[in-house]
Every structure is written in structure tokens, then in C-alpha cells.
PDB file of C-alpha atoms in Angstrom:
ATOM      1  CA  MET A 447     132.878  68.397  47.089  1.00 52.00           C
ATOM      2  CA  LYS A 448     129.086  67.887  48.056  1.00 52.00           C
ATOM      3  CA  LYS A 449     130.192  66.285  51.228  1.00 52.00           C
ATOM      4  CA  TYR A 450     132.495  69.113  52.234  1.00 50.00           C
ATOM      5  CA  LYS A 451     129.576  71.795  52.097  1.00 51.00           C
ATOM      6  CA  LEU A 452     127.202  69.045  54.003  1.00 45.00           C
ATOM      7  CA  ILE A 453     129.503  68.549  56.687  1.00 51.00           C
ATOM      8  CA  THR A 454     130.193  72.689  56.754  1.00 49.00           C
ATOM      9  CA  ALA A 455     126.260  73.099  56.966  1.00 50.00           C
ATOM     10  CA  LEU A 456     125.809  70.658  59.485  1.00 45.00           C
ATOM     11  CA  ALA A 457     128.690  72.095  61.535  1.00 49.00           C
ATOM     12  CA  ILE A 458     127.619  75.868  61.134  1.00 54.00           C
ATOM     13  CA  SER A 459     123.547  74.668  62.565  1.00 52.00           C
ATOM     14  CA  PHE A 460     125.180  73.046  65.196  1.00 50.00           C
ATOM     15  CA  TRP A 461     127.525  76.054  66.449  1.00 51.00           C
ATOM     16  CA  CYS A 462     124.356  78.441  65.678  1.00 52.00           C
ATOM     17  CA  ALA A 463     121.837  75.939  67.978  1.00 53.00           C
ATOM     18  CA  ALA A 464     125.180  75.892  70.806  1.00 52.00           C
ATOM     19  CA  CYS A 465     125.237  80.063  70.686  1.00 54.00           C
ATOM     20  CA  GLY A 466     121.727  80.248  71.033  1.00 55.00           C
ATOM     21  CA  GLN A 467     121.577  78.302  74.431  1.00 53.00           C
ATOM     22  CA  ASN A 468     121.560  80.325  77.805  1.00 54.00           C
ATOM     23  CA  THR A 469     124.120  78.391  80.029  1.00 51.00           C
ATOM     24  CA  THR A 470     124.629  80.758  83.055  1.00 51.00           C
ATOM     25  CA  LYS A 471     124.724  79.598  86.396  1.00 51.00           C
ATOM     26  CA  GLU A 472     120.988  81.244  87.452  1.00 49.00           C
ATOM     27  CA  THR A 473     119.430  79.267  84.341  1.00 50.00           C
ATOM     28  CA  GLN A 474     120.882  76.107  85.775  1.00 54.00           C
ATOM     29  CA  LYS A 475     119.218  76.180  89.481  1.00 54.00           C
ATOM     30  CA  PRO A 476     116.355  74.600  89.790  1.00 54.00           C
ATOM     31  CA  GLN A 477     113.679  77.287  90.395  1.00 57.00           C
ATOM     32  CA  LYS A 478     112.192  78.323  93.691  1.00 56.00           C
ATOM     33  CA  GLN A 479     108.751  78.292  94.552  1.00 55.00           C
ATOM     34  CA  PRO A 480     108.042  80.594  96.828  1.00 53.00           C
ATOM     35  CA  LEU A 481     106.275  79.434 100.216  1.00 47.00           C
ATOM     36  CA  LYS A 482     103.026  79.670 100.377  1.00 45.00           C
ATOM     37  CA  ILE A 483     102.143  81.325 104.008  1.00 42.00           C
ATOM     38  CA  GLN A 484      98.610  80.236 105.136  1.00 49.00           C
ATOM     39  CA  PRO A 485      97.759  83.263 107.116  1.00 52.00           C
ATOM     40  CA  THR A 486      96.327  82.545 110.690  1.00 62.00           C
ATOM     41  CA  MET A 487      93.073  84.528 110.986  1.00 73.00           C
ATOM     42  CA  ASP A 488      92.433  86.623 113.720  1.00 79.00           C
ATOM     43  CA  LEU A 489      89.945  84.887 116.724  1.00 86.00           C
ATOM     44  CA  SER A 490      90.427  87.425 118.860  1.00 88.00           C
ATOM     45  CA  LYS A 491      86.644  88.964 118.692  1.00 91.00           C
ATOM     46  CA  ILE A 492      85.015  85.763 119.598  1.00 93.00           C
ATOM     47  CA  THR A 493      84.346  85.815 123.334  1.00 94.00           C
ATOM     48  CA  ASP A 494      83.034  82.357 124.235  1.00 96.00           C
ATOM     49  CA  SER A 495      85.852  80.553 124.614  1.00 95.00           C
ATOM     50  CA  THR A 496      84.583  77.354 123.799  1.00 97.00           C
ATOM     51  CA  VAL A 497      83.141  78.966 120.349  1.00 97.00           C
ATOM     52  CA  LYS A 498      86.923  80.211 120.042  1.00 96.00           C
ATOM     53  CA  GLN A 499      88.516  76.591 120.495  1.00 96.00           C
ATOM     54  CA  ALA A 500      85.812  74.970 118.255  1.00 96.00           C
ATOM     55  CA  ILE A 501      86.144  77.373 115.406  1.00 95.00           C
ATOM     56  CA  GLU A 502      89.742  76.832 115.933  1.00 95.00           C
ATOM     57  CA  SER A 503      88.883  72.948 115.652  1.00 95.00           C
ATOM     58  CA  LEU A 504      87.102  74.196 112.464  1.00 94.00           C
ATOM     59  CA  GLN A 505      89.777  76.152 110.674  1.00 93.00           C
ATOM     60  CA  ASN A 506      92.181  73.572 111.262  1.00 93.00           C
ATOM     61  CA  GLY A 507      90.219  71.024 109.727  1.00 92.00           C
ATOM     62  CA  ASP A 508      90.494  69.338 112.774  1.00 93.00           C
ATOM     63  CA  LYS A 509      88.290  66.270 113.984  1.00 93.00           C
ATOM     64  CA  ASN A 510      88.041  67.564 117.681  1.00 94.00           C
ATOM     65  CA  TRP A 511      85.294  69.798 116.255  1.00 95.00           C
ATOM     66  CA  TYR A 512      82.885  67.161 117.142  1.00 96.00           C
ATOM     67  CA  SER A 513      84.112  66.988 120.704  1.00 96.00           C
ATOM     68  CA  PHE A 514      82.689  70.537 121.356  1.00 97.00           C
ATOM     69  CA  PHE A 515      78.782  69.226 120.955  1.00 97.00           C
ATOM     70  CA  THR A 516      76.448  66.686 121.853  1.00 97.00           C
ATOM     71  CA  GLU A 517      76.196  63.297 120.155  1.00 95.00           C
ATOM     72  CA  ASN A 518      73.467  64.140 118.355  1.00 94.00           C
ATOM     73  CA  PRO A 519      73.343  67.938 117.608  1.00 97.00           C
ATOM     74  CA  VAL A 520      70.324  69.865 115.848  1.00 98.00           C
ATOM     75  CA  MET A 521      71.617  71.575 112.933  1.00 97.00           C
ATOM     76  CA  THR A 522      69.891  73.735 110.371  1.00 97.00           C
ATOM     77  CA  ASP A 523      71.715  75.154 107.315  1.00 94.00           C
ATOM     78  CA  ASP A 524      69.812  77.959 105.798  1.00 93.00           C
ATOM     79  CA  GLY A 525      66.244  76.861 108.287  1.00 94.00           C
ATOM     80  CA  HIS A 526      66.498  73.207 106.856  1.00 96.00           C
ATOM     81  CA  THR A 527      67.095  70.767 109.550  1.00 97.00           C
ATOM     82  CA  VAL A 528      70.393  68.705 108.172  1.00 96.00           C
ATOM     83  CA  ASP A 529      72.764  66.053 109.852  1.00 96.00           C
ATOM     84  CA  PHE A 530      75.353  67.304 111.700  1.00 95.00           C
ATOM     85  CA  LYS A 531      77.674  64.512 111.287  1.00 94.00           C
ATOM     86  CA  THR A 532      76.575  64.020 107.751  1.00 93.00           C
ATOM     87  CA  PHE A 533      77.428  67.775 106.701  1.00 92.00           C
ATOM     88  CA  PHE A 534      81.000  68.189 108.549  1.00 92.00           C
ATOM     89  CA  SER A 535      81.882  64.942 107.179  1.00 90.00           C
ATOM     90  CA  ASN A 536      82.074  66.476 103.858  1.00 87.00           C
ATOM     91  CA  ALA A 537      82.868  70.194 104.955  1.00 90.00           C
ATOM     92  CA  LEU A 538      85.385  69.652 107.679  1.00 90.00           C
ATOM     93  CA  GLY A 539      88.884  70.377 105.912  1.00 89.00           C
ATOM     94  CA  ASN A 540      87.426  71.793 102.924  1.00 88.00           C
ATOM     95  CA  GLU A 541      85.288  74.889 104.337  1.00 92.00           C
ATOM     96  CA  LYS A 542      86.313  77.657 106.785  1.00 93.00           C
ATOM     97  CA  PHE A 543      86.255  81.319 107.850  1.00 94.00           C
ATOM     98  CA  LEU A 544      88.142  83.567 105.615  1.00 94.00           C
ATOM     99  CA  SER A 545      87.133  86.275 108.097  1.00 94.00           C
ATOM    100  CA  ILE A 546      85.352  87.042 111.054  1.00 94.00           C
ATOM    101  CA  ASP A 547      83.331  90.883 110.964  1.00 94.00           C
ATOM    102  CA  ARG A 548      80.634  90.418 113.915  1.00 94.00           C
ATOM    103  CA  VAL A 549      80.412  88.454 117.082  1.00 96.00           C
ATOM    104  CA  GLU A 550      77.127  88.882 119.251  1.00 96.00           C
ATOM    105  CA  ASN A 551      75.182  86.476 121.761  1.00 97.00           C
ATOM    106  CA  GLU A 552      77.801  86.877 124.396  1.00 95.00           C
ATOM    107  CA  GLY A 553      80.503  85.207 121.663  1.00 96.00           C
ATOM    108  CA  LYS A 554      78.092  82.471 120.630  1.00 97.00           C
ATOM    109  CA  ASN A 555      76.826  84.268 117.329  1.00 97.00           C
ATOM    110  CA  ILE A 556      79.480  84.408 114.737  1.00 97.00           C
ATOM    111  CA  TYR A 557      79.462  86.311 111.800  1.00 96.00           C
ATOM    112  CA  GLY A 558      81.747  86.506 108.380  1.00 95.00           C
ATOM    113  CA  ASN A 559      82.900  85.550 105.272  1.00 95.00           C
ATOM    114  CA  PHE A 560      83.384  82.024 104.723  1.00 93.00           C
ATOM    115  CA  LYS A 561      84.681  79.611 101.729  1.00 93.00           C
ATOM    116  CA  ALA A 562      82.277  76.669 101.297  1.00 88.00           C
ATOM    117  CA  GLY A 563      84.298  74.625  99.232  1.00 83.00           C
ATOM    118  CA  LYS A 564      82.474  74.107  96.304  1.00 82.00           C
ATOM    119  CA  TRP A 565      79.745  76.830  96.655  1.00 83.00           C
ATOM    120  CA  GLY A 566      81.871  79.271  96.962  1.00 90.00           C
ATOM    121  CA  THR A 567      82.731  82.261  98.808  1.00 93.00           C
ATOM    122  CA  PHE A 568      79.992  84.026 100.917  1.00 92.00           C
ATOM    123  CA  PRO A 569      79.046  85.980 104.422  1.00 96.00           C
ATOM    124  CA  VAL A 570      77.404  83.668 106.758  1.00 95.00           C
ATOM    125  CA  PHE A 571      76.012  83.509 110.041  1.00 97.00           C
ATOM    126  CA  PHE A 572      77.088  80.261 112.678  1.00 97.00           C
ATOM    127  CA  LYS A 573      74.993  80.143 116.018  1.00 98.00           C
ATOM    128  CA  PHE A 574      75.762  77.836 119.142  1.00 98.00           C
ATOM    129  CA  HIS A 575      73.625  76.666 121.644  1.00 98.00           C
ATOM    130  CA  LYS A 576      74.989  75.350 124.525  1.00 97.00           C
ATOM    131  CA  ASN A 577      73.436  73.173 127.017  1.00 96.00           C
ATOM    132  CA  ALA A 578      73.669  73.086 130.921  1.00 95.00           C
ATOM    133  CA  GLU A 579      77.587  71.209 130.347  1.00 95.00           C
ATOM    134  CA  GLY A 580      78.679  73.612 127.832  1.00 95.00           C
ATOM    135  CA  LYS A 581      78.327  71.445 125.120  1.00 97.00           C
ATOM    136  CA  PHE A 582      76.727  72.919 121.987  1.00 98.00           C
ATOM    137  CA  GLU A 583      73.746  71.073 121.752  1.00 98.00           C
ATOM    138  CA  ARG A 584      72.574  73.258 118.274  1.00 98.00           C
ATOM    139  CA  LEU A 585      74.379  74.852 115.262  1.00 98.00           C
ATOM    140  CA  ASP A 586      72.165  77.110 113.119  1.00 98.00           C
ATOM    141  CA  ILE A 587      74.163  78.484 109.702  1.00 96.00           C
ATOM    142  CA  GLY A 588      73.044  80.060 106.878  1.00 94.00           C
ATOM    143  CA  GLN A 589      74.151  82.648 104.594  1.00 93.00           C
ATOM    144  CA  ASN A 590      74.088  86.183 106.206  1.00 84.00           C
ATOM    145  CA  LYS A 591      71.704  88.685 103.646  1.00 75.00           C
TER     146      LYS A 591
END
């Protein structure tokens, strides 16, 4: 008799567990993840074509960024001289403008909101200085306070 009670109890347990499962087709389909569409930032405010192309390269993390500059451009970050190539070897692909808020100096000074990797997001300026050949010989960047 104990054997039948045990079998009946086990059968009821399995039946209850099976009834609690949702077996509709909706739950059996793998869940689709929404596509993360990276919006393209509007660069139309930038009137200097070389600056615009350089910023496009920066935004895309493209190493073509370096081609817009002289071999050893001067660079300052918040007024402190830094090594251009070392700085952008870490920044390129990790840092970019989130918005372009203002453009001055015939399109060579860019002000906007910037995502600086692990440092966070804050308003910045980029000031490009061209040489006679049209390459950038200096870049000054910093927080726009």
C-alpha cells in the first residue's frame, strides 16, 4: 500500500510541475535583441572641410585621423603639452564628440559635448591650427568651462 501512495504522490508531483510549464510557441522562440543603431552625429556646422574630415575620422575611430596632421604636431590638453601620437593611441576609437554645439574661427575651433572614455562626458573645445600646406601642425583641446 505504501508503494502505491508513493507512486501516486510522485505522479501528482510530476503532473503539477508539467502543468506549471508554459509551452506556447512565444516562450519557445529565442528572444530577439533590439538593434543598437548608432546615430550619426550632424557635422554640418563644421565649415572647414579638413576639420570636418578629421572629426569624421575621430568619430569613427579611424587611423586616417593621423593623416590630417604633420609628422609631429604640437598638442595641448587643458594647456599642458602632451604627445599627440601617444594621446590618440589611447583615445582613438574610445573618445568622441556627442554633439557639436558651436563652431568658430572659420570652422577650425569646435565646441561640444565629448565622451572621454573612462574620464566621463563633458563640454570641450578642439582648436585646429593649419600650416601653409593645409595640414594641422597644432591641436589644442580642453574642457570648455
